PDB file of C-alpha atoms in Angstrom:
ATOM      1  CA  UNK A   1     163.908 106.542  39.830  1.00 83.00           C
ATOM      2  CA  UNK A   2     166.598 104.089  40.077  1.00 89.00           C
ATOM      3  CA  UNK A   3     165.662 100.566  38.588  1.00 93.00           C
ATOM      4  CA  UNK A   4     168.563  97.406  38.537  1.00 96.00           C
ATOM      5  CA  UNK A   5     167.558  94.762  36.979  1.00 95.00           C
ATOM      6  CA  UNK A   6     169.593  91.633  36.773  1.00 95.00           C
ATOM      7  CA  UNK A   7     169.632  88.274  34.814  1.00 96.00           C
ATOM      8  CA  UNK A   8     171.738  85.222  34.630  1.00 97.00           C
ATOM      9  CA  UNK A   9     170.148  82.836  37.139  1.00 95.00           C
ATOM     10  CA  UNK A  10     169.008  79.452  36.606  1.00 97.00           C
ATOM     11  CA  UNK A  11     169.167  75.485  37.544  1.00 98.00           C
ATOM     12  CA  UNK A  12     172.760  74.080  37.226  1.00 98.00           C
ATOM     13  CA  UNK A  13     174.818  70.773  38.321  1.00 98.00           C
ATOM     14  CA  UNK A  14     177.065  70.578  40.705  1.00 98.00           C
ATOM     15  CA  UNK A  15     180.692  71.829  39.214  1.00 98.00           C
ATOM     16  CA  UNK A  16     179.207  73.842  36.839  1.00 98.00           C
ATOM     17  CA  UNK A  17     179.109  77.639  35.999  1.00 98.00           C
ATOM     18  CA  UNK A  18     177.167  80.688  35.673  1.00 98.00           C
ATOM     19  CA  UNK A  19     177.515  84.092  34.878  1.00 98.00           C
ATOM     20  CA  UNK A  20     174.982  86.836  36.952  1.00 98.00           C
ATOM     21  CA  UNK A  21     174.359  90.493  35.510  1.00 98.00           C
ATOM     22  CA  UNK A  22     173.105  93.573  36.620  1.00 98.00           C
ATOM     23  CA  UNK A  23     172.181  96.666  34.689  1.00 96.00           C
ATOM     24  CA  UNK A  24     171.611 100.317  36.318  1.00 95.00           C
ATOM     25  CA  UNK A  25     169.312 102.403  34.841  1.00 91.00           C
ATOM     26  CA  UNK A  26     167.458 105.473  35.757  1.00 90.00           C
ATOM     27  CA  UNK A  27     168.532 108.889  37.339  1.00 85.00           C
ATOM     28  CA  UNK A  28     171.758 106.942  38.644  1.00 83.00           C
ATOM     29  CA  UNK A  29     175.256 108.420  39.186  1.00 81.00           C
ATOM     30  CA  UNK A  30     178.400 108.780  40.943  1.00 86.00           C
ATOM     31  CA  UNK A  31     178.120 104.835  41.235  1.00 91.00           C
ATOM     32  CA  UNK A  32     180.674 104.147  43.724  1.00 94.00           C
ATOM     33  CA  UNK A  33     180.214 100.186  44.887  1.00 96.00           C
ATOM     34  CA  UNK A  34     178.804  97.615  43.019  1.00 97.00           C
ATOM     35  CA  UNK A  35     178.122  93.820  44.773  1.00 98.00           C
ATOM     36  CA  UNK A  36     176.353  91.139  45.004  1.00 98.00           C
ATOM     37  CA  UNK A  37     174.295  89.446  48.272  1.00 98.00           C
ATOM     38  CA  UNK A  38     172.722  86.291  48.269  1.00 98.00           C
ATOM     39  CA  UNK A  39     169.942  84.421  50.580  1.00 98.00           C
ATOM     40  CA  UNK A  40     169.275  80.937  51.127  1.00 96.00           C
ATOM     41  CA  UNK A  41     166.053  79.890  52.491  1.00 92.00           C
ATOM     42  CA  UNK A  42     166.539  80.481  56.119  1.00 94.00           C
ATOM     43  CA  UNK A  43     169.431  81.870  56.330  1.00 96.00           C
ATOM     44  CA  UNK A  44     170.399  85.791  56.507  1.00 97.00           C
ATOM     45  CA  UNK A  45     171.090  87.521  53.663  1.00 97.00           C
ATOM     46  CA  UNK A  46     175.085  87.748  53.195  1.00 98.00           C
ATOM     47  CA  UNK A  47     177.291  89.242  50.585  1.00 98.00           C
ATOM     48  CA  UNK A  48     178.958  87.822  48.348  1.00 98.00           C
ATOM     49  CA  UNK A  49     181.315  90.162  46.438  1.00 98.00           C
ATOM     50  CA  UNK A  50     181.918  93.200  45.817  1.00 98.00           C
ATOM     51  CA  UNK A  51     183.753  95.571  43.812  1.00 98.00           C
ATOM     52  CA  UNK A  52     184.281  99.741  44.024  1.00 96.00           C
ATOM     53  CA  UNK A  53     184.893 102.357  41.486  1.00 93.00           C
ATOM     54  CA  UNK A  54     188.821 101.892  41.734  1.00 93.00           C
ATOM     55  CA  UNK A  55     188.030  97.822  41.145  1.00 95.00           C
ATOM     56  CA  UNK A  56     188.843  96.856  44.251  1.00 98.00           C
ATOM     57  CA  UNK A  57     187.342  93.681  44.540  1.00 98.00           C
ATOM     58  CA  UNK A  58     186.191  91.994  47.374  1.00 98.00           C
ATOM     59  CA  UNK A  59     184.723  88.563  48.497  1.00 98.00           C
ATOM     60  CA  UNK A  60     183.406  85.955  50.619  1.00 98.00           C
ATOM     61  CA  UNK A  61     185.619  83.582  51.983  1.00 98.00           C
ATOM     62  CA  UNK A  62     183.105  80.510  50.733  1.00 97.00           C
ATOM     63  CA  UNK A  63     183.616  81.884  47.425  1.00 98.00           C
ATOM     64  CA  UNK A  64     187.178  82.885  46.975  1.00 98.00           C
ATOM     65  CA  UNK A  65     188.953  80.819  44.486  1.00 98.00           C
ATOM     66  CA  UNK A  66     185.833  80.267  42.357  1.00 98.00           C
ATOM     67  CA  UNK A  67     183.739  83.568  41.730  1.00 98.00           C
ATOM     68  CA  UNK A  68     185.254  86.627  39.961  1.00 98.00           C
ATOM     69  CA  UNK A  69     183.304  89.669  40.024  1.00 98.00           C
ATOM     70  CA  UNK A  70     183.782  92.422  37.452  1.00 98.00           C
ATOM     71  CA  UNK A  71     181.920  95.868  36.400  1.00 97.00           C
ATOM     72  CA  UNK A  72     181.625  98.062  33.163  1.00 95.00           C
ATOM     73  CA  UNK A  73     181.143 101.360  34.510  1.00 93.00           C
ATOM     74  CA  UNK A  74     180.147 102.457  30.555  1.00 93.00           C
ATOM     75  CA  UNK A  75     176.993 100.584  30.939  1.00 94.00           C
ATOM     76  CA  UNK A  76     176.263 101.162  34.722  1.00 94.00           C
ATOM     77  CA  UNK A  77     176.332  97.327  34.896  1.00 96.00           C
ATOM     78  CA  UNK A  78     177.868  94.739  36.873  1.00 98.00           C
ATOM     79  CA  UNK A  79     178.498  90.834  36.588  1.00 98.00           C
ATOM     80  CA  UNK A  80     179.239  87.709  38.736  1.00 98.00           C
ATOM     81  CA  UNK A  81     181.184  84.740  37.013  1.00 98.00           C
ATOM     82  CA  UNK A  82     180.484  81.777  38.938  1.00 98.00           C
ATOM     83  CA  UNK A  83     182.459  78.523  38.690  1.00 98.00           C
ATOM     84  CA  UNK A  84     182.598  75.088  40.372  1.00 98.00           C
ATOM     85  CA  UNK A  85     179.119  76.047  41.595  1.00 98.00           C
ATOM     86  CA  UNK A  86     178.595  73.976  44.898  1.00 98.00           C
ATOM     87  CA  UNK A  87     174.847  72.632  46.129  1.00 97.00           C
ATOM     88  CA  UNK A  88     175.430  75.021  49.257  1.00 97.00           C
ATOM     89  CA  UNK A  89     175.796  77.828  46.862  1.00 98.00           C
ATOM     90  CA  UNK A  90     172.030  77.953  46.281  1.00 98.00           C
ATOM     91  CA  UNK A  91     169.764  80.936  46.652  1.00 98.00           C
ATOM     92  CA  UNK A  92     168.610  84.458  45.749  1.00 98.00           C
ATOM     93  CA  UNK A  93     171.443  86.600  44.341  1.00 98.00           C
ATOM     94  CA  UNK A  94     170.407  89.978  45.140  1.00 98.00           C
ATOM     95  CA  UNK A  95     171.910  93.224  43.010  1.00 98.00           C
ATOM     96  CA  UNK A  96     173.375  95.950  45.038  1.00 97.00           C
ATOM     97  CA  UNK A  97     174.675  99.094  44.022  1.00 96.00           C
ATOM     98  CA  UNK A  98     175.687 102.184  46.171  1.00 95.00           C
ATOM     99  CA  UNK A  99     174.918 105.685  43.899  1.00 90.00           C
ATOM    100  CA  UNK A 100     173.840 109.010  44.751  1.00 85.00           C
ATOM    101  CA  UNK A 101     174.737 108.209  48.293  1.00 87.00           C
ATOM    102  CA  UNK A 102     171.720 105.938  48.625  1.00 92.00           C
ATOM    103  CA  UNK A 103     171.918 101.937  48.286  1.00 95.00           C
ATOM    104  CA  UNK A 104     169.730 100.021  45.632  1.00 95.00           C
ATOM    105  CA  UNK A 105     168.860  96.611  45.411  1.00 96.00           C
ATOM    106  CA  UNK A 106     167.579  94.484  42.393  1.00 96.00           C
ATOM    107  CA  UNK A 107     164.913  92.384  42.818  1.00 96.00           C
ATOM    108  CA  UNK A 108     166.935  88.951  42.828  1.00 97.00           C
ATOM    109  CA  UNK A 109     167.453  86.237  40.615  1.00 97.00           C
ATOM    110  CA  UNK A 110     167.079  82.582  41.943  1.00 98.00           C
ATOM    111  CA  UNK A 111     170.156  80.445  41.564  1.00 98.00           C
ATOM    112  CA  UNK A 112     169.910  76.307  42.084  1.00 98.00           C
ATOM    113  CA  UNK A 113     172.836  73.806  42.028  1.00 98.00           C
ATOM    114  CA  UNK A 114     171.523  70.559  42.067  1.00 97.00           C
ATOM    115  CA  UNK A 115     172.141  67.134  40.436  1.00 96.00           C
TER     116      UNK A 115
END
């Protein structure tokens, strides 16, 4: 069983910053991507970054510029840096891993820029 669980989330103002992470744990391996998705209330579920085994990194155009994803593949673990945090950026962060040719989520982890 494959469990990530992630941590980080939280109420911040506008301009500030946060820092998401994501452990793997469990019968995991051959971790190829790691990312993260995120969903505001009524909106689709979209990703956000991303980032493979080779650290190729990928992300969103809204958040170019001010989030930096990054992995430790020692610790099966995963983080999101996020700066200049906008109102707009607001929702679930969801988890997401690709391993043993299978995708996993984590269960999410609310974030809320407001003033």
């Amino acid at each position: 069983q494959v469990q990530l669980v992630e941590s980080g989330g939280g109420l911040v103002q506008p301009g500030g910053s946060l820092r998401l992470s994501c452990a793997a744990s469990g019968n995991i391996f051959s971790i190829t991507i790691m990312g993260w998705y995120r969903q505001a209330p009524g909106k689709q579920r979209e990703r956000v970054a991303a980032i493979t085994s080779g650290e190729i990194k990928t992300y969103a155009d809204s958040v170019k510029g001010r989030f930096t994803i990054s992995r430790d593949n020692t610790k099966n673990m995963v983080f999101l840096q996020m700066n200049s945090l906008k109102p707009e950026d607001t929702a679930v962060y969801y988890c997401w891993v690709v391993g043993n040719k299978a995708d996993y989520w984590g269960q999410g982890t609310q974030v809320t820029v407001s003033s």
